[in-house]
Coordinates of C-alpha atoms in Angstrom, one line a residue:
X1014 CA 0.0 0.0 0.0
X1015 CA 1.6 3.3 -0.9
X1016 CA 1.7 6.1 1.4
X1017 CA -0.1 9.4 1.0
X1018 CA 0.4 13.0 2.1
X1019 CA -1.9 15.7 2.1
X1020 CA -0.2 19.0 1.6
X1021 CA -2.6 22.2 2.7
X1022 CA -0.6 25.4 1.9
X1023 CA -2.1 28.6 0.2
X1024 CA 0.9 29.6 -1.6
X1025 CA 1.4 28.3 -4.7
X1026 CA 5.0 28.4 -4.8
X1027 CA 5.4 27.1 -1.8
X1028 CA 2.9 24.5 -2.3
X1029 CA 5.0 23.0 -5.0
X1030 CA 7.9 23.3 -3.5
X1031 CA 6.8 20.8 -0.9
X1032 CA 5.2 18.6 -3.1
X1033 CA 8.9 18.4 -4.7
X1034 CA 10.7 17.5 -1.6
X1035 CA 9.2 14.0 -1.8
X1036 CA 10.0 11.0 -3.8
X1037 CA 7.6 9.4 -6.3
X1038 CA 6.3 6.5 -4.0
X1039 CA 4.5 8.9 -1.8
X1040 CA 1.2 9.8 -2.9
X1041 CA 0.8 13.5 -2.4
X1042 CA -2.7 15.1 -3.0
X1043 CA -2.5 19.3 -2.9
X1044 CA -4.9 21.8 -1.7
X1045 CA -5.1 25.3 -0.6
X1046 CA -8.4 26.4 1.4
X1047 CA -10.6 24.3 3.8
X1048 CA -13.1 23.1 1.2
X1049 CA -10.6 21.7 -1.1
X1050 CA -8.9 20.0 1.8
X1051 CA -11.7 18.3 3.0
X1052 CA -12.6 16.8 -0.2
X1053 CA -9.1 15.3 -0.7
X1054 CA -9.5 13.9 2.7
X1055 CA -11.9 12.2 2.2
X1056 CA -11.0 10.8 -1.3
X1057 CA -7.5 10.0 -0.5
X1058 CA -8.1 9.3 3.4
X1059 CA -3.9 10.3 4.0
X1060 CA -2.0 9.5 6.4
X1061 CA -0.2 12.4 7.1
X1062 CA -1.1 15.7 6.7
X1063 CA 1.0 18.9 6.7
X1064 CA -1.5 21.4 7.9
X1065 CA -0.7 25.9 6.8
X1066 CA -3.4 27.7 9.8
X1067 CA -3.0 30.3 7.6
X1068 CA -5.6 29.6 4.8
X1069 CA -8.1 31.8 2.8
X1070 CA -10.5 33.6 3.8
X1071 CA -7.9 34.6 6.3
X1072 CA -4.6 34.1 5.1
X1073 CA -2.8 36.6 7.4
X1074 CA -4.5 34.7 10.9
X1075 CA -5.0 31.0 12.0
X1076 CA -9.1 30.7 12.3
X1077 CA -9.5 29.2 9.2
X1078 CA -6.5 26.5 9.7
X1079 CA -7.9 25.7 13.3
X1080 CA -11.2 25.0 11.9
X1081 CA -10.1 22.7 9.3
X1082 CA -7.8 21.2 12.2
X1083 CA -11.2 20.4 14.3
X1084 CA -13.0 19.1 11.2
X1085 CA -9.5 16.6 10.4
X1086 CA -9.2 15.1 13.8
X1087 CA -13.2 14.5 13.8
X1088 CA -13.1 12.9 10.2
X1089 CA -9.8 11.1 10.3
X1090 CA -9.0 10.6 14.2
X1091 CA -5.8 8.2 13.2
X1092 CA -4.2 11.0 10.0
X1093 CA -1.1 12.7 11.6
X1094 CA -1.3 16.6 11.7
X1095 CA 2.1 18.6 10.6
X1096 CA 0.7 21.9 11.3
X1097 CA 3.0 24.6 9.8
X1098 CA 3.4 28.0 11.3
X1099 CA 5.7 31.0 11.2
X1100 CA 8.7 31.6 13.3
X1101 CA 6.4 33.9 15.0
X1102 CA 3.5 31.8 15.5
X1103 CA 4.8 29.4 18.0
X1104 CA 1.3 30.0 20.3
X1105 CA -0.5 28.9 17.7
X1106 CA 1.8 25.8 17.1
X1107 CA 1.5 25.2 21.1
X1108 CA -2.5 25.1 20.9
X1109 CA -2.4 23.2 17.7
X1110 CA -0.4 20.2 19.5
X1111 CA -2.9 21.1 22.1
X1112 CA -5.9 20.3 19.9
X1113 CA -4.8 17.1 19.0
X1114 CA -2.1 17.8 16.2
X1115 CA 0.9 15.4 16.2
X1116 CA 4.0 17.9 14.9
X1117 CA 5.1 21.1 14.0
X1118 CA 7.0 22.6 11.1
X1119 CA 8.4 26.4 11.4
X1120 CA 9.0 28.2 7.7
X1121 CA 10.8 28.9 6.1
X1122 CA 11.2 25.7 3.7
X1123 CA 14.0 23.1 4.3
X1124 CA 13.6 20.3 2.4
X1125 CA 15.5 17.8 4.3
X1126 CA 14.2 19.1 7.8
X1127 CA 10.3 18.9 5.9
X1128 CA 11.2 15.5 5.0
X1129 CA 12.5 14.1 8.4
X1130 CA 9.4 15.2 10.2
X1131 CA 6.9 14.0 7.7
X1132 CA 8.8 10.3 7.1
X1133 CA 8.9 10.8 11.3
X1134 CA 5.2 10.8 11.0
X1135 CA 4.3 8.1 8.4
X1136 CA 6.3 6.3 10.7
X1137 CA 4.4 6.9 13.8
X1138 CA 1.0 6.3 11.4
X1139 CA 2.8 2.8 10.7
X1140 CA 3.3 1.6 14.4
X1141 CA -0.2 2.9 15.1
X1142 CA -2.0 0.9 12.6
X1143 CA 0.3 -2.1 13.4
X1144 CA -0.4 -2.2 17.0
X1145 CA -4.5 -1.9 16.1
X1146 CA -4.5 -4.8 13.4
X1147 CA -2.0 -7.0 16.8
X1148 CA -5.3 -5.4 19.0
X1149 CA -7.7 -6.6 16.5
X1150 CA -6.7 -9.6 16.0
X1151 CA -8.8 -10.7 19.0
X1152 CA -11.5 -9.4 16.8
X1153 CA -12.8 -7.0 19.5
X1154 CA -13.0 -9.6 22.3
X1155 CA -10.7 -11.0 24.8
X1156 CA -11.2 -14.8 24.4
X1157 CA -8.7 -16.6 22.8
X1158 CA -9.6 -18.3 20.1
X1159 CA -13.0 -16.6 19.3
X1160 CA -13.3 -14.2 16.2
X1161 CA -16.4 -12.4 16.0
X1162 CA -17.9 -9.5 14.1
X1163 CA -21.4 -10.0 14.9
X1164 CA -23.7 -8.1 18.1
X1165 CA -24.7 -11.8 18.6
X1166 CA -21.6 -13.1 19.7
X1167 CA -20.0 -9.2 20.7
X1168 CA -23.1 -9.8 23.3
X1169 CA -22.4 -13.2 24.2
X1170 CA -18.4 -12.3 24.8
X1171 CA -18.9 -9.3 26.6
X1172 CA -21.3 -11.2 28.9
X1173 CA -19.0 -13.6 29.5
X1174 CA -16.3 -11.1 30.7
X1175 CA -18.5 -9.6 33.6
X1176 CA -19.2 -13.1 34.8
X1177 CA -15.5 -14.7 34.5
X1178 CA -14.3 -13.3 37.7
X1179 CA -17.3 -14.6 39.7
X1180 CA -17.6 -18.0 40.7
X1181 CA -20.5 -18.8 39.7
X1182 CA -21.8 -22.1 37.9
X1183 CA -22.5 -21.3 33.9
X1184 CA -24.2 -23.3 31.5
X1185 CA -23.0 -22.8 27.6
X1186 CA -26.1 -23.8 25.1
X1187 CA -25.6 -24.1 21.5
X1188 CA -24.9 -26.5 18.5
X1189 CA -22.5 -28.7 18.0
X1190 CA -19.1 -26.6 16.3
X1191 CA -20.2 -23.1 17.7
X1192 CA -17.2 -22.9 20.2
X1193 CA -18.6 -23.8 23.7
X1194 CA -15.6 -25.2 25.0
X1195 CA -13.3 -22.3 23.7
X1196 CA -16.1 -19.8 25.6
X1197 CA -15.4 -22.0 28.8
X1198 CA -11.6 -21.9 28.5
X1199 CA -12.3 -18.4 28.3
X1200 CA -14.6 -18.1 31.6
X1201 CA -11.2 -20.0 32.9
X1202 CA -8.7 -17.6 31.6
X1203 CA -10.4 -14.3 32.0
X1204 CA -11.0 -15.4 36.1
X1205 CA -8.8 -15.3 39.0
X1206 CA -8.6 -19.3 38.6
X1207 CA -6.6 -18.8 35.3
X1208 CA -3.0 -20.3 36.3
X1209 CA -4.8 -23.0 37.8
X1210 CA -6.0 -26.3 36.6
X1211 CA -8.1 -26.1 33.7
X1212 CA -10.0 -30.0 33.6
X1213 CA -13.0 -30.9 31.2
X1214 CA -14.5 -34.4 30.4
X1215 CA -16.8 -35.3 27.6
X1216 CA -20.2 -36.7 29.7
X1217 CA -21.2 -38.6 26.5
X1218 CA -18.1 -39.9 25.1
X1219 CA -17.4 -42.0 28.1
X1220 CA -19.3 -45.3 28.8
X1221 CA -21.8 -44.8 32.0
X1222 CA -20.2 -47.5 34.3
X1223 CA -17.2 -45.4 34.0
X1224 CA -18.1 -42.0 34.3
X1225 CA -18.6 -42.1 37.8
X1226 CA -15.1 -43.4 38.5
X1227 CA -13.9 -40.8 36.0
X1228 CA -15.6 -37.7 37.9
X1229 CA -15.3 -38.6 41.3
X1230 CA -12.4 -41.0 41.7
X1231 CA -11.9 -44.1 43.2
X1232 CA -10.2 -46.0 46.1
X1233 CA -7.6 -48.7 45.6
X1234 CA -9.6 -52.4 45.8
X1235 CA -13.1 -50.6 45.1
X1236 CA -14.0 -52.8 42.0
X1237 CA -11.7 -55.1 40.2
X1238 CA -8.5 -53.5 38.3
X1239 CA -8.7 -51.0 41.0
X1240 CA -5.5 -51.7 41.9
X1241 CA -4.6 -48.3 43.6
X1242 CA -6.6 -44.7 44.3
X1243 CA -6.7 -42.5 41.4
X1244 CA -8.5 -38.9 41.6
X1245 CA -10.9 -37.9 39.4
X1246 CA -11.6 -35.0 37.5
X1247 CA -13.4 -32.5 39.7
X1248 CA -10.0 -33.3 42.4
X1249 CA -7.5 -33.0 39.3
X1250 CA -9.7 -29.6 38.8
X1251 CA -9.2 -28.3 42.4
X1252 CA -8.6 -24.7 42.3
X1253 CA -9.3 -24.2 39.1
X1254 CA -12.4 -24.8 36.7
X1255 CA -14.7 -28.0 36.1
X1256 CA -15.7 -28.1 32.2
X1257 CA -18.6 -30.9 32.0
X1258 CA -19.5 -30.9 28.4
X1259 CA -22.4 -32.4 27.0
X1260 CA -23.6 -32.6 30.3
X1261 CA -27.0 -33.0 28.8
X1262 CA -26.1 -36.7 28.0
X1263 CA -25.2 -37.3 32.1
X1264 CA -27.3 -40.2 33.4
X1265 CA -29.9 -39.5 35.6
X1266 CA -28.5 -41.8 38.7
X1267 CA -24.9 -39.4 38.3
X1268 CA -26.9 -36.2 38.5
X1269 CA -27.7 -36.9 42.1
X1270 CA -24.3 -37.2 42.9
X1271 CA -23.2 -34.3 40.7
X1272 CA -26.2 -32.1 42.4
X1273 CA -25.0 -33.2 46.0
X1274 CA -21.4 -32.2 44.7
X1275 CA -22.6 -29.0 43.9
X1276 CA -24.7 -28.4 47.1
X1277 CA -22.1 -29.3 49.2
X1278 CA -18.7 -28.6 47.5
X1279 CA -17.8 -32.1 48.8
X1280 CA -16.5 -35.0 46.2
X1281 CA -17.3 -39.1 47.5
X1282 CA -14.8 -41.1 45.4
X1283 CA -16.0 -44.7 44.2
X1284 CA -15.7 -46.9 47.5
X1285 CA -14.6 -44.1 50.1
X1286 CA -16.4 -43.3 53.3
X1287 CA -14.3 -40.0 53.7
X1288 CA -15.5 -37.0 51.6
X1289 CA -13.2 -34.7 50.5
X1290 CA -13.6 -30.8 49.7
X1291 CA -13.1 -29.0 46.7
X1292 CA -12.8 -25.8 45.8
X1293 CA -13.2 -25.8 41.9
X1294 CA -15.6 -23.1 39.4
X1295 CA -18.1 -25.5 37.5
X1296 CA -18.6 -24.8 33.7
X1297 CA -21.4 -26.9 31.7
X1298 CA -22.6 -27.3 27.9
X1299 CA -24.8 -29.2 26.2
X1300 CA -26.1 -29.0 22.4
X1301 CA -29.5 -30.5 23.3
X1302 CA -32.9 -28.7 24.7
X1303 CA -32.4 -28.8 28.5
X1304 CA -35.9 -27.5 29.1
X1305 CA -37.3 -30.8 26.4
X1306 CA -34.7 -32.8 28.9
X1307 CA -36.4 -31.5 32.0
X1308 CA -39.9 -32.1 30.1
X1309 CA -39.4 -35.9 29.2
X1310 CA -38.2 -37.1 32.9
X1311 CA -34.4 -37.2 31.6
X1312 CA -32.4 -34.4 33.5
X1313 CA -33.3 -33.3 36.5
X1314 CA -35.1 -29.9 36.8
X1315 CA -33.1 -29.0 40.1
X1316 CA -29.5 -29.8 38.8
X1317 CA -30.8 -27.3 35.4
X1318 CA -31.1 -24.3 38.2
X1319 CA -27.4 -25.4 40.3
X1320 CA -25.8 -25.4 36.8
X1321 CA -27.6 -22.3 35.2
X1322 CA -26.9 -19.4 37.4
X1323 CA -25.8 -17.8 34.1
X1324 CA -26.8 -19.1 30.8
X1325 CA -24.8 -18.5 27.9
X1326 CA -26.8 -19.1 24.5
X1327 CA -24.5 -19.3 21.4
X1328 CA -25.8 -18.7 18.5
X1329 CA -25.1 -20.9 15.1
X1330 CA -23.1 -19.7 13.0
X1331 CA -25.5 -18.9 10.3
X1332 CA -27.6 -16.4 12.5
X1333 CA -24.3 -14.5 13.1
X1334 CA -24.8 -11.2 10.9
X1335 CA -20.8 -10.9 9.1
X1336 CA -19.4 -14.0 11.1
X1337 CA -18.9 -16.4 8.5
X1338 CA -16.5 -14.4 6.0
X1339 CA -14.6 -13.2 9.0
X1340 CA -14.0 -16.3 10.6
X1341 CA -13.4 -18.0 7.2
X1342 CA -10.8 -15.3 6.4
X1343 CA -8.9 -15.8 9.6
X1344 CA -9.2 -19.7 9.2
X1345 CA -7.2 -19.2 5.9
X1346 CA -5.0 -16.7 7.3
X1347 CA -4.2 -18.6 10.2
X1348 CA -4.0 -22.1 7.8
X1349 CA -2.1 -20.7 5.6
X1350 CA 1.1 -19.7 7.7
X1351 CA 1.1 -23.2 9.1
X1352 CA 0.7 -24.7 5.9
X1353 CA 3.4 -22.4 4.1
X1354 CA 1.0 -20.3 2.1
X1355 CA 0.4 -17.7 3.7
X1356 CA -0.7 -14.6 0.8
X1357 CA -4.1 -16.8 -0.2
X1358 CA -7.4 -14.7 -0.3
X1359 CA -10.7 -15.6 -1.4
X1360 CA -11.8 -15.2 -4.8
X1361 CA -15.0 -13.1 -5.5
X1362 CA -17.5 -16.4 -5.8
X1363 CA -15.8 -17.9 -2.8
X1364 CA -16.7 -14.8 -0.5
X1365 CA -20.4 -15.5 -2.1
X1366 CA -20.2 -19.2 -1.1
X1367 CA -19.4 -18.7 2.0
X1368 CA -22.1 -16.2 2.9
X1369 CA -24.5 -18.2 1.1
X1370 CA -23.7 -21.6 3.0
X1371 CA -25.9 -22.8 5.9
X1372 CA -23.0 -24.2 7.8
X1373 CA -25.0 -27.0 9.3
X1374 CA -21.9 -27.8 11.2
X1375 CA -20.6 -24.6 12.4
X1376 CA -17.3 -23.3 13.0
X1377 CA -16.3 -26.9 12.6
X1378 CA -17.2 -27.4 9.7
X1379 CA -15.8 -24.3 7.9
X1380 CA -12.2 -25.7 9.4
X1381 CA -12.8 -28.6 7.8
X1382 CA -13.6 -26.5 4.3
X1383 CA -10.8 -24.0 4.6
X1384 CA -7.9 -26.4 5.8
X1385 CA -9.1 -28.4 2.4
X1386 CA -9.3 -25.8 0.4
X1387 CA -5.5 -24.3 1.6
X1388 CA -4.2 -28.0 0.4
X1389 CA -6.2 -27.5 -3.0
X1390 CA -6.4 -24.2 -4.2
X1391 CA -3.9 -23.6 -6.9
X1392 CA -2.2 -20.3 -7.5
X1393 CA -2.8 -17.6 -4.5
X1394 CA -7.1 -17.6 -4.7
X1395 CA -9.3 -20.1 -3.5
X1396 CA -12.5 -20.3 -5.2
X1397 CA -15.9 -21.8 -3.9
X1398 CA -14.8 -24.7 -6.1
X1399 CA -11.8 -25.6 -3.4
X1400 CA -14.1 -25.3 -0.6
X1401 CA -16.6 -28.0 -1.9
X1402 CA -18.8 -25.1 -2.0
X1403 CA -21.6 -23.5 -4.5
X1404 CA -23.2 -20.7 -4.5
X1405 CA -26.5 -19.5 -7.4
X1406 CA -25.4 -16.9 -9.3
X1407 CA -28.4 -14.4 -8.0
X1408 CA -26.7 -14.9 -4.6
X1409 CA -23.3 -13.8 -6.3
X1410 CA -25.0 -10.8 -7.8
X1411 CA -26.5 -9.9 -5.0
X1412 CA -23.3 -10.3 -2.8
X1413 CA -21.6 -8.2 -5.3
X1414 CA -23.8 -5.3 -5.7
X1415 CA -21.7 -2.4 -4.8
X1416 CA -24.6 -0.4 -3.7
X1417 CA -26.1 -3.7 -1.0
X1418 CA -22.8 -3.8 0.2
X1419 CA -22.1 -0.8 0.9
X1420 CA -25.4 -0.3 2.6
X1421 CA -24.7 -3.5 4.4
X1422 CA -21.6 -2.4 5.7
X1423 CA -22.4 1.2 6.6
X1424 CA -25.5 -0.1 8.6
X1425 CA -23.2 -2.8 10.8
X1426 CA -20.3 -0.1 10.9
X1427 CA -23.4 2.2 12.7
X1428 CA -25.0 -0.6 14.7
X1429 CA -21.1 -1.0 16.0
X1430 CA -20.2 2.5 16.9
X1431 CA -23.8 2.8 18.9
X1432 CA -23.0 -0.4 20.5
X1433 CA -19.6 1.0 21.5
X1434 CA -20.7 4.2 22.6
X1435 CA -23.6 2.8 24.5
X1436 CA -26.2 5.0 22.5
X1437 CA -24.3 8.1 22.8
X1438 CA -25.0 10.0 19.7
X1439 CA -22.4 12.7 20.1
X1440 CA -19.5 10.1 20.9
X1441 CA -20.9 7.9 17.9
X1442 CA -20.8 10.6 15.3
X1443 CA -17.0 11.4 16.0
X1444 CA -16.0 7.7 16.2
X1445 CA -18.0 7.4 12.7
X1446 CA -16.2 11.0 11.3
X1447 CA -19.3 12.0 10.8
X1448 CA -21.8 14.8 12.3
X1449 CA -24.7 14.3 14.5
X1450 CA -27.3 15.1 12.3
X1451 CA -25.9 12.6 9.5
X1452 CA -26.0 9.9 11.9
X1453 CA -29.9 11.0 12.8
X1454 CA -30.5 10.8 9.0
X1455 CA -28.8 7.6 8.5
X1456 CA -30.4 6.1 11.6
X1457 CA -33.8 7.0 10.2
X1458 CA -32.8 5.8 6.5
X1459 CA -31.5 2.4 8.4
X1460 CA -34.1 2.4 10.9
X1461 CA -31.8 1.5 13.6
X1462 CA -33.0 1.7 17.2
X1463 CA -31.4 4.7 19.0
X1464 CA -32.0 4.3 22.5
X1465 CA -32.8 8.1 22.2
X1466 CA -33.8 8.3 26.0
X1467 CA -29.5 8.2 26.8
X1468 CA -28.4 8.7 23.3
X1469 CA -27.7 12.8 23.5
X1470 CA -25.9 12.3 26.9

C-alpha cells in the first residue's frame, strides 16, 4: 500500500515546492483552502497531513486552519497533523499540538528538515496501525480463540467477561461446532482461577459405568482393576475450573451425585467413606434442549437451576450477521502460515459461497472446508470450487452489488459505533467521522434503534 500526504498550503510556490521535496512512491494530494482540503480527505483518506493555519478567507491569521484542524481530527482521528506556522506563530503551534495535532514545522522551507518530520510521522501512522490490526486480531474480544464481528456473539463475549471473575456455575447452550468449549476456557482464563487447573470431560463420550469413576475417583480395591486410588476429575480440577461438556447426556442416577457435589462442595470417590472438599468453578454445555430434557423425565429440573446461574446461549453460525467471511478469512490466514501459504485470499465467488452456506456444522465445519481448500487451491485464490462449496449466481449478484454492500456495511459499521458508545450519539458521530445530524439521518434511513432516552448524553 503506498503512502499518502496531504499537503494544505495557500501559496502556490510554496505549495509546490513541498510537493517536490518528496520521492515518487509517496502519494501526495495538494490543496489550498478548507473546502478543497476536506474533499481530498476524504477521497485520499492520507496518512499524514502537513496542515498551513494560515488559509483563505484569512490568510494573514489562524481561524480558518484551526477549523479545518477540528473538522481533520473528527473525520480522520488516526491521519497525523504537521501543522505549519511561522517563526512567530509558535502559540498557535503550542494550541495546535494542544488540539490534538501530532507535529510542528516552522518556515521557512527546508527540504531535508520537511522531509524528516513528515517520514517521522508516516512512521508513527505505521506503528499505530500495526499495534491496532496486533489489537484486532482478538476481533474486539478478549477470548482466545474466538473471532467475531457479529452483536450476537460481541453480546455473548462481553457477557462472559462480567461473569469470569465470579464464581458462579454457567451453563453454555448451542450446536455442536459453535465454540462452547473455547467460551469455557475463556470463563477459565479471564478469572482469578486462570493459572490453575483447567479439567473438562466429555459426559457422552465416556461409557456410564465409568463416568462415575472418572468424575469422582476411586479408592484402591473398590471394584476389580482398582489396583490403587486415582483422583478424578473434579479433584484434578481443584482450584481451578470444572468443564462438564455435554452434560445434557449425564445419566440421571450421576446427576444426584453431581447435584450433591454442587450443594455441598464435597466429592465421595467410588468406595470411600471420607468425603473430601473441593474448591473448583463449575462450567457446563450441552447441544441439546435442556428444558425438552427437563420435560421428558431425563435431567433433573433441580441440577438445570445449580448449573444455570448464568446461561450463555451461542448462536449458530448462520444467525451471526458478518461471522462467516470473517471467521473463514482468519481460518485461511491462520491455515495458511502453518501450511506455508500464507498470501491466499478468497476469490469473489468464494466470499459469495461462504455467505451463502448454511454451515450446518458450524465453525467446525468451515475448518474442515478451509484447511481443504488451503491444500487445494492452486495459484494464491481459493475459489468456492476448493471449498466444496456452491453458491447461485443471484446470490453472487446480489453479494456483489456495490450499492447492498455498501449499505450492508455502513448499517453494521453504525450498529457497531452505537454499541460502542452505548447510545451516545455525540460520541458515535466522532468515532463514525461523521456529524450528528448525518448519523440522525442515516439512523432513520437504516431504521436503527437509537436508544434516544440516553443517546444525546
Amino acid at each position: 500500500m503506498s503512502r499518502r500526504l496531504l499537503i494544505v498550503e495557500d501559496d502556490p510556490g510554496l505549495q509546490s515546492q513541498m510537493r517536490w521535496c518528496f520521492s515518487d512512491d509517496l502519494e501526495v494530494a495538494l490543496a489550498s483552502d478548507r473546502e478543497s482540503a476536506l474533499t481530498a480527505l476524504r477521497r485520499l483518506e492520507p496518512e499524514v497531513i502537513t496542515l498551513d493555519l494560515g488559509l483563505p478567507p484569512n490568510p494573514g491569521g489562524a481561524s480558518e486552519g484551526f477549523k479545518l484542524l477540528e473538522d481533520i481530527l473528527r473525520l480522520a482521528p488516526m491521519a497525523k497533523i504537521i501543522v505549519v506556522t511561522g517563526r512567530e506563530e509558535k502559540e498557535n503551534a503550542v494550541k495546535a499540538i494542544g488540539m490534538g495535532a501530532s507535529d510542528f514545522y516552522q518556515k521557512p522551507l527546508d527540504a531535508d528538515i520537511l522531509t524528516f518530520v513528515v517520514n517521522r510521522a508516516f512512521r508513527l501512522a505505521e506503528l499505530e496501525r500495526d499495534n491496532r490490526e496486533l489489537s484486532n486480531q482478538r476481533n474486539g474480544t478478549n477470548i482466545k480463540g474466538i473471532v467475531a464481528a457479529s452483536s450476537q456473539m460481541l453480546t455473548i463475549c462481553r457477557t462472559l467477561e462480567k461473569v469470569a471473575p465470579t464464581d458462579v456455575t454457567t451453563l453454555i447452550t448451542g450446536e455442536t461446532g459453535t465454540g462452547k468449549e473455547l467460551l469455557a476456557r475463556g470463563l477459565h482464563d479471564l478469572s482469578q482461577r486462570a493459572d490453575q487447573p483447567f479439567a473438562a470431560i466429555n459426559c457422552a463420550a465416556i461409557p456410564e459405568n465409568l463416568l462415575e469413576s472418572e468424575l469422582f475417583g476411586f479408592e484402591k480395591g473398590s471394584f476389580t482393576g482398582a489396583t490403587q486410588s486415582k483422583k478424578g476429575k473434579i479433584e484434578s480440577a481443584n482450584g481451578g475450573t470444572l468443564f462438564l461438556d455435554e452434560i445434557g447426556d449425564m445419566p440421571m442416577a450421576l446427576q444426584a451425585k453431581l447435584l450433591r457435589f454442587l450443594q455441598e462442595r464435597m466429592v465421595d470417590r467410588v468406595g470411600s467413606v471420607k468425603p473430601i472438599p473441593v474448591d473448583v468453578r463449575v462450567v457446563c454445555a450441552t447441544h441439546r434442549d435442556v428444558q425438552k430434557l427437563i420435560d421428558d423425565g431425563s435431567f433433573r429440573e433441580d441440577l438445570y437451576y445449580r448449573i444455570s446461574e448464568i446461561t450463555l446461549d451461542v448462536p449458530a453460525l448462520r444467525d451471526r450477521e458478518g461471522d462467516a467471511l470473517v471467521i473463514a478469512q482468519s481460518l485461511l490466514k491462520s491455515l495458511g502460515k502453518q501450511m506455508d501459504r500464507p498470501n491466499l485470499t478468497f476469490t469473489e465467488d468464494a466470499v459469495a459461497a461462504i455467505n451463502a452456506h448454511p454451515w450446518p456444522g458450524n465453525v467446525r465445519e468451515m475448518i474442515n472446508k478451509v484447511k481443504r481448500a488451503t491444500i487445494m487451491a492452486d495459484g494464491k485464490r481459493v475459489t468456492a470450487k476448493d471449498l466444496e462449496l456452491s453458491c447461485e449466481a443471484d446470490d453472487a449478484d446480489g453479494q456483489l452489488n456495490l450499492r447492498q454492500v455498501r449499505e450492508r456495511a455502513e448499517r453494521a459499521a453504525i450498529v457497531q459505533a452505537l454499541q460502542s458508545c452505548s447510545y451516545n450519539m455525540a460520541q458515535a458521530s466522532r468515532l463514525l467521522g461523521i456529524t450528528r445530524p448525518t448519523l440522525y439521518n442515516l439512523t432513520d434511513k437504516y431504521r436503527i434503534e437509537t436508544n434516544s432516552e440516553i443517546s444525546d448524553v
